[in-house]
mmCIF file of C-alpha atoms in Angstrom:
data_model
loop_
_atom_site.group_PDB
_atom_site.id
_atom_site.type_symbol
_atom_site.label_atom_id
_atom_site.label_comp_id
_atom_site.label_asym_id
_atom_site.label_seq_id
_atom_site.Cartn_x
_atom_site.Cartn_y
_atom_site.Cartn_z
ATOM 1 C CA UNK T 1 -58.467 2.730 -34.596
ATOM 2 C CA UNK T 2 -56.667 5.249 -36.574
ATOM 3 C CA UNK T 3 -55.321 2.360 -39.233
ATOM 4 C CA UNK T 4 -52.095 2.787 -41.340
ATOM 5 C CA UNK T 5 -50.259 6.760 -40.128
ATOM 6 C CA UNK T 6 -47.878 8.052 -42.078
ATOM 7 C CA UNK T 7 -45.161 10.925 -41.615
ATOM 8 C CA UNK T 8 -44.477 13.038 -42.489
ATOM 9 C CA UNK T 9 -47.018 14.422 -44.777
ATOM 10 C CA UNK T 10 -44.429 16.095 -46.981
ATOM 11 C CA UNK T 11 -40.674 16.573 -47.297
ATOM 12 C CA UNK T 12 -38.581 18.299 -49.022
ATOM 13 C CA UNK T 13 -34.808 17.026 -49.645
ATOM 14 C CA UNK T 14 -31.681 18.140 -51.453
ATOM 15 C CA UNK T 15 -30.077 15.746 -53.609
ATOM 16 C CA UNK T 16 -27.621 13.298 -51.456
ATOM 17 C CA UNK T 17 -29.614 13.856 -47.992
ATOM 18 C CA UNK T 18 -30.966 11.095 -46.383
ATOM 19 C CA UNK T 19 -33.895 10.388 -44.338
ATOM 20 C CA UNK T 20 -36.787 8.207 -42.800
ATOM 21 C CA UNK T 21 -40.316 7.252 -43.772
ATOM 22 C CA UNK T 22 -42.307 6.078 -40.990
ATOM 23 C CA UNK T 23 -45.386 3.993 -41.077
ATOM 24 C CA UNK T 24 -47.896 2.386 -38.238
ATOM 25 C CA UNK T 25 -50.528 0.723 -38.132
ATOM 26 C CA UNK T 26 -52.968 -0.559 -35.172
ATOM 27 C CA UNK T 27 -54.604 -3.792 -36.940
ATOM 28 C CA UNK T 28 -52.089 -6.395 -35.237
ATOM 29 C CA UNK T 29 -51.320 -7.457 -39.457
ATOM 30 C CA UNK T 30 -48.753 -9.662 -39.735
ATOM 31 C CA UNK T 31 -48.045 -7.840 -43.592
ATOM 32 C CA UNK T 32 -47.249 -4.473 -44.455
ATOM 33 C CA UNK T 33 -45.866 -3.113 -47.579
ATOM 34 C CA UNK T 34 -44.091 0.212 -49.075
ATOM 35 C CA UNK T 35 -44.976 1.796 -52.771
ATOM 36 C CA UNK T 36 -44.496 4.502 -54.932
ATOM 37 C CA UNK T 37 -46.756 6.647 -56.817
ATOM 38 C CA UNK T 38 -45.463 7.907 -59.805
ATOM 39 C CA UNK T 39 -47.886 9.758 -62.958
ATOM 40 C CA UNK T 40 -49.389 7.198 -65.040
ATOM 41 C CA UNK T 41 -47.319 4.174 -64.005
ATOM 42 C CA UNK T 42 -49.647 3.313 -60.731
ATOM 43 C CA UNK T 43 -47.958 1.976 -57.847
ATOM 44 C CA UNK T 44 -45.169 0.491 -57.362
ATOM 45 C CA UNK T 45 -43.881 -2.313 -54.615
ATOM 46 C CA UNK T 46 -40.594 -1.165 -53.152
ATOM 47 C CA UNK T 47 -40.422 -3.708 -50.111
ATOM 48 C CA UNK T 48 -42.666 -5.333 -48.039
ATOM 49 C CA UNK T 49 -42.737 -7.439 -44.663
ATOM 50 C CA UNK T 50 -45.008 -10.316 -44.626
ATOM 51 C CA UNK T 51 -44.457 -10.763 -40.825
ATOM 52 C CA UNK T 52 -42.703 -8.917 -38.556
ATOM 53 C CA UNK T 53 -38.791 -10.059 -38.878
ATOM 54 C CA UNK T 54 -38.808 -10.061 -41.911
ATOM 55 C CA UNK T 55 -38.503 -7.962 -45.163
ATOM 56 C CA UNK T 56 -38.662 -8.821 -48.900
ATOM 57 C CA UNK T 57 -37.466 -7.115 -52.086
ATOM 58 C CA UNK T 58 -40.257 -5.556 -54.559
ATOM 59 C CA UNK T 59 -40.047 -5.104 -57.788
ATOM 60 C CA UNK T 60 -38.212 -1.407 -56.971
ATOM 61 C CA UNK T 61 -36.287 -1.699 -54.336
ATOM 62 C CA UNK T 62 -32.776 -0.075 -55.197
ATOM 63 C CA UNK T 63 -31.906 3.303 -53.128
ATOM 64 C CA UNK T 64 -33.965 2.140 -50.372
ATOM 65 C CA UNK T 65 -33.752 0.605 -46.994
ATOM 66 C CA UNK T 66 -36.614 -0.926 -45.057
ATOM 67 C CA UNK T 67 -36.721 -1.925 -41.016
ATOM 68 C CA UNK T 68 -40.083 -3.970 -39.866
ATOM 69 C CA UNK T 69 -39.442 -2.567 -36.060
ATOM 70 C CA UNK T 70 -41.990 -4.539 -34.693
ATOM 71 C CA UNK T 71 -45.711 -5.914 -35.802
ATOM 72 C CA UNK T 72 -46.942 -2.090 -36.016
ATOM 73 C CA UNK T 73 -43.814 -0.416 -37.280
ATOM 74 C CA UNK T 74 -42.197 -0.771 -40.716
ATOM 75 C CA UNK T 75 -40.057 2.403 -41.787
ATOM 76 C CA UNK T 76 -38.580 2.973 -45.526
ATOM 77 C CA UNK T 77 -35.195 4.978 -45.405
ATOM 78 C CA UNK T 78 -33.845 6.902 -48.087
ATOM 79 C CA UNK T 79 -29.669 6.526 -47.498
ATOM 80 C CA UNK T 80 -28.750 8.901 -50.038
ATOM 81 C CA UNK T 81 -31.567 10.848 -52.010
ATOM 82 C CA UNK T 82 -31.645 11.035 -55.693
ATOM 83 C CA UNK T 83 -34.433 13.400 -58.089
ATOM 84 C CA UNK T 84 -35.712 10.265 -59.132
ATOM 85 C CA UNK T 85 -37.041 9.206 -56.248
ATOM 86 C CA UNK T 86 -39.947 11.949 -56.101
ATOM 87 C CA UNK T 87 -42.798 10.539 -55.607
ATOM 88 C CA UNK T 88 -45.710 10.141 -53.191
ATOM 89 C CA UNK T 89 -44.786 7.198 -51.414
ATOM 90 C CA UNK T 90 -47.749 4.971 -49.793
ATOM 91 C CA UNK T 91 -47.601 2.338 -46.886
ATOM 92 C CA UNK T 92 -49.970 -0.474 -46.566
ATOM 93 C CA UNK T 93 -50.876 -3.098 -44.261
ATOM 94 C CA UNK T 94 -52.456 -6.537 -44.716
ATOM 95 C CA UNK T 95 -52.713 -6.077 -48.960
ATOM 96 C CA UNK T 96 -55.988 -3.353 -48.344
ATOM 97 C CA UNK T 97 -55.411 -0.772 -45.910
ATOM 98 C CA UNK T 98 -53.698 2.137 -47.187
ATOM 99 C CA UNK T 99 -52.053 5.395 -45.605
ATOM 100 C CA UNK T 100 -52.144 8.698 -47.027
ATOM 101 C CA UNK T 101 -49.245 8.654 -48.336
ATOM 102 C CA UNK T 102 -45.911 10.853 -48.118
ATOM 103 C CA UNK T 103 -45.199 13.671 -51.247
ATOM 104 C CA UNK T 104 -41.746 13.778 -51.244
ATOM 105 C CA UNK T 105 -39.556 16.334 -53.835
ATOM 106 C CA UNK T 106 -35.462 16.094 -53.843
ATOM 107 C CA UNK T 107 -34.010 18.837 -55.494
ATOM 108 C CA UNK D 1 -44.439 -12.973 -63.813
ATOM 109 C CA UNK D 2 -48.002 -11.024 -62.735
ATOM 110 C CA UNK D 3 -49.233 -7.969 -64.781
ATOM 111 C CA UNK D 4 -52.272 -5.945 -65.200
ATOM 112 C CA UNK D 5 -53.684 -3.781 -67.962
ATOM 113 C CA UNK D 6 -56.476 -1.471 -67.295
ATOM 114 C CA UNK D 7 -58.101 0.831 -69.833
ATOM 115 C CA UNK D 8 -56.947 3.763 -70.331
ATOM 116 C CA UNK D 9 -58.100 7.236 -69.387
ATOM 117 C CA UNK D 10 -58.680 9.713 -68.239
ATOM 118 C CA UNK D 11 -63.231 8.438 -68.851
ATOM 119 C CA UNK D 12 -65.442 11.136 -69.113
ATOM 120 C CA UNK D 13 -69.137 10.021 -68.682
ATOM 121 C CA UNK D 14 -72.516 12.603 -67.516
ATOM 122 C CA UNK D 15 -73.957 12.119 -64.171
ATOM 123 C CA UNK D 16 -76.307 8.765 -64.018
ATOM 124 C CA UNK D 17 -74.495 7.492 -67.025
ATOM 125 C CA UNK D 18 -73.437 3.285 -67.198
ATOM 126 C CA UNK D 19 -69.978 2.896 -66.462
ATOM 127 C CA UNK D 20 -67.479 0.016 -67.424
ATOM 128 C CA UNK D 21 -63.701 0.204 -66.699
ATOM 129 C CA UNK D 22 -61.799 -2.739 -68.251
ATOM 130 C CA UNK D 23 -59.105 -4.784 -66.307
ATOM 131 C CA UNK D 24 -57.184 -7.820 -67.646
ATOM 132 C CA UNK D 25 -54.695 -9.769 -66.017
ATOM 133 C CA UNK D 26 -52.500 -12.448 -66.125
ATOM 134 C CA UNK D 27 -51.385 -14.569 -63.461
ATOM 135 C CA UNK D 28 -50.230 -18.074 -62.390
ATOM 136 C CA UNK D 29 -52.173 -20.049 -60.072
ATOM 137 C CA UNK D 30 -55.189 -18.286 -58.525
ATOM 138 C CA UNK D 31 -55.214 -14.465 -57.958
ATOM 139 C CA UNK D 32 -57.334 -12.717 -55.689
ATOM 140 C CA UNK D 33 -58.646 -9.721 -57.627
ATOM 141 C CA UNK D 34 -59.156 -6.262 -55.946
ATOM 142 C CA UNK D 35 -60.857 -2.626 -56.963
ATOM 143 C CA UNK D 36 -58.879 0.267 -55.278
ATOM 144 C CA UNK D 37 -60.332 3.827 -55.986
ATOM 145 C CA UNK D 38 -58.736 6.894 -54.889
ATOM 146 C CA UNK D 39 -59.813 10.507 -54.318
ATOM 147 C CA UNK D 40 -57.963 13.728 -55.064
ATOM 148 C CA UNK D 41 -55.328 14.188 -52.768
ATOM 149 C CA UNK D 42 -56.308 11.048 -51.023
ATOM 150 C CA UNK D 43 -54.833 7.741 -50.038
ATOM 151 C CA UNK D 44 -56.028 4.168 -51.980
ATOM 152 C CA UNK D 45 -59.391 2.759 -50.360
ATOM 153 C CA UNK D 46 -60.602 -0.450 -51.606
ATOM 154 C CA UNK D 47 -63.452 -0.861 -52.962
ATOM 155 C CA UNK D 48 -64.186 -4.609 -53.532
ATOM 156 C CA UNK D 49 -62.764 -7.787 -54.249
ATOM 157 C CA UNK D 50 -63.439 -11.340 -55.090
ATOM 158 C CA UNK D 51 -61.262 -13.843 -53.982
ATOM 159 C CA UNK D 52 -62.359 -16.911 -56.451
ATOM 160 C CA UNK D 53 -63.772 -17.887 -59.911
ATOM 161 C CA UNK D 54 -67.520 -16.048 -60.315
ATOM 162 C CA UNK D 55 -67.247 -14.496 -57.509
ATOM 163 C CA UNK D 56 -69.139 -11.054 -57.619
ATOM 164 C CA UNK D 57 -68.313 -8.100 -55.765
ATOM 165 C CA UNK D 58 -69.921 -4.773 -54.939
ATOM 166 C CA UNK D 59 -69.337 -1.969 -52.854
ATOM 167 C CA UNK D 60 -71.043 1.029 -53.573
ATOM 168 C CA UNK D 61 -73.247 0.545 -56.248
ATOM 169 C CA UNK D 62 -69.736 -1.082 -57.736
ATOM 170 C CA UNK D 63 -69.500 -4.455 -59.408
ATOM 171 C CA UNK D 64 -67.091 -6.595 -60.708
ATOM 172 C CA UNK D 65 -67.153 -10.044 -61.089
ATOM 173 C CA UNK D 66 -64.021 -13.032 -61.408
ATOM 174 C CA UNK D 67 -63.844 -14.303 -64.821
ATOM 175 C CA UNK D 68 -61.410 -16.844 -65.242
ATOM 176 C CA UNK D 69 -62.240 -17.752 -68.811
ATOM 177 C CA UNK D 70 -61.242 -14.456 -69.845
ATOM 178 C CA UNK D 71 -58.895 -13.449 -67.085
ATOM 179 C CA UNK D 72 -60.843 -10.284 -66.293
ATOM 180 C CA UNK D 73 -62.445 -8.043 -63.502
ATOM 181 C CA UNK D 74 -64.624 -5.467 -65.248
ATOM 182 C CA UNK D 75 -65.425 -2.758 -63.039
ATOM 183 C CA UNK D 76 -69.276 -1.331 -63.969
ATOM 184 C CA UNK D 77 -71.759 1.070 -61.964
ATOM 185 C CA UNK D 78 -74.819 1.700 -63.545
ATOM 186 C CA UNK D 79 -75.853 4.888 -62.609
ATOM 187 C CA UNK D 80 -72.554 7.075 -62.103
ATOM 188 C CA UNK D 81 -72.642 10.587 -59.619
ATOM 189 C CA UNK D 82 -70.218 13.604 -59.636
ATOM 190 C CA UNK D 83 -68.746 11.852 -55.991
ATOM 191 C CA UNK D 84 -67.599 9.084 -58.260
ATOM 192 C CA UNK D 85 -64.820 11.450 -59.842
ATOM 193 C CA UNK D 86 -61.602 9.541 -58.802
ATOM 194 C CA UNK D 87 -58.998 7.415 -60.249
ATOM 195 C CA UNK D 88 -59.627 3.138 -60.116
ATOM 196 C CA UNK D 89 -57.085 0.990 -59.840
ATOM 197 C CA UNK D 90 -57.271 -2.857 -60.566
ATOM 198 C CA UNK D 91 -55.002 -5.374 -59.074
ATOM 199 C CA UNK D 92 -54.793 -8.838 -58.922
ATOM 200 C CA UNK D 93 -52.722 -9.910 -55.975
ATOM 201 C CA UNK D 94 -49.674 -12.904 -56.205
ATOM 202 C CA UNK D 95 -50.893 -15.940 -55.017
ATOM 203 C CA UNK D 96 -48.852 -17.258 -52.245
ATOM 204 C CA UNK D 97 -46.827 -14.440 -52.136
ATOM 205 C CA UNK D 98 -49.580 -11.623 -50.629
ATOM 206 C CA UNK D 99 -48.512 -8.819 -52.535
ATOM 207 C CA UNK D 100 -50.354 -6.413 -55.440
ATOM 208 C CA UNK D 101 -49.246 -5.811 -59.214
ATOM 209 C CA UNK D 102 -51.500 -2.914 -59.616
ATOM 210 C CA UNK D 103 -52.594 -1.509 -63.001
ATOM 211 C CA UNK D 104 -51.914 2.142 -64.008
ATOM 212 C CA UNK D 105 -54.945 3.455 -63.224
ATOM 213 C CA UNK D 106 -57.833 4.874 -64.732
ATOM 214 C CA UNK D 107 -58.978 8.624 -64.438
ATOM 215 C CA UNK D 108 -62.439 8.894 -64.572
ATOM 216 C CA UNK D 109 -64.407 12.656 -63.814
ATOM 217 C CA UNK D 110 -67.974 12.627 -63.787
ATOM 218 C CA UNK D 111 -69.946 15.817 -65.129
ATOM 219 C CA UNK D 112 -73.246 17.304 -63.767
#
């Protein structure tokens, strides 16, 4: 089992680009869930999907997009990317299984 | 709403030393209370949880026990090692609702 993959591993994006976060995982969970990492304020719950078909608010969603493509897939998309939304951005699955995570930087 | 409140770092402590990291929380209903811990560079792992009143749990020479009374889920190792250098996060989880309010973590290096 290789649990919850992430990519990609880095990015790098200019203000007002746009682009995908992808996230898997090989569990068969029925939940999985997007956050942010940002210095000293922990994580953060953008959206998450407590079944597949479905997608909830967090408590920071706004500039984001989510898809729950099926039970393993569940993709955060950034439509138009701001500086504020560096972070490292982490996917889970099932409240305890964590990827490693995406560093993002937008310029 | 849920919230958290760890104590603050960054903890500096000698190898073998007791440890105790702090975590309050408040919550309606019932919580399930978790220990994440992550690594330099890593991704969160968990480390334990307890899912009801007294529970204890341990992972790792790791303890933490549910105390309702006092809404709390101390964190405490009694002999810490170098490998313990990380950064602990405590979160109780939204009953119901299956999601995390997670605390802002707590930096803690361990010396030789």
């Amino acid at each position: 089992n290789a649990g919850v993959t992430q990519t990609p591993k880095f990015q790098v994006l200019k203000t007002g680009q746009s682009m995908t976060l992808q996230c898997a995982q090989d569990m068969n969970h029925n939940s999985m869930y997007w956050y942010r990492q940002d210095p000293g304020m922990g994580l953060r719950l953008i959206y998450y999907s407590a079944s597949e078909g479905t997608t909830d608010k967090g408590e920071v969603p706004n500039g984001y997009n989510v898809s729950r493509l099926n039970k393993r897939e569940f993709s955060l998309r950034l439509e138009s990317a701001a500086p504020s939304q560096t972070s490292v951005y982490f996917c889970a699955s099932n409240e305890q299984f964590f990827g490693p995570g995406t560093r993002l930087t937008v310029l | 709403g849920n919230s958290v409140t760890q104590m603050e770092g960054p903890v500096t402590l000698s190898e073998e030393a007791f440890l105790t990291i702090n975590c309050t929380y408040t919550a309606t209903g019932y919580p399930s209370l978790f220990w994440y811990v992550q690594y330099p560079g890593e991704g969160l792992q968990l480390l334990l949880k307890a899912t009801k009143a007294d529970d204890k749990g341990s992972n790792k020479g790791f303890e933490a026990t549910y105390r309702k009374e006092t809404t709390s889920f101390h964190l405490e190792k009694g002999s810490v090692q170098v490998s313990d250098s990380a950064v602990y996060f405590c979160a109780p989880s939204v009953q119901g609702a299956q999601k995390l309010v997670f605390g802002q973590g707590t930096r803690l290096t361990i010396n030789p």
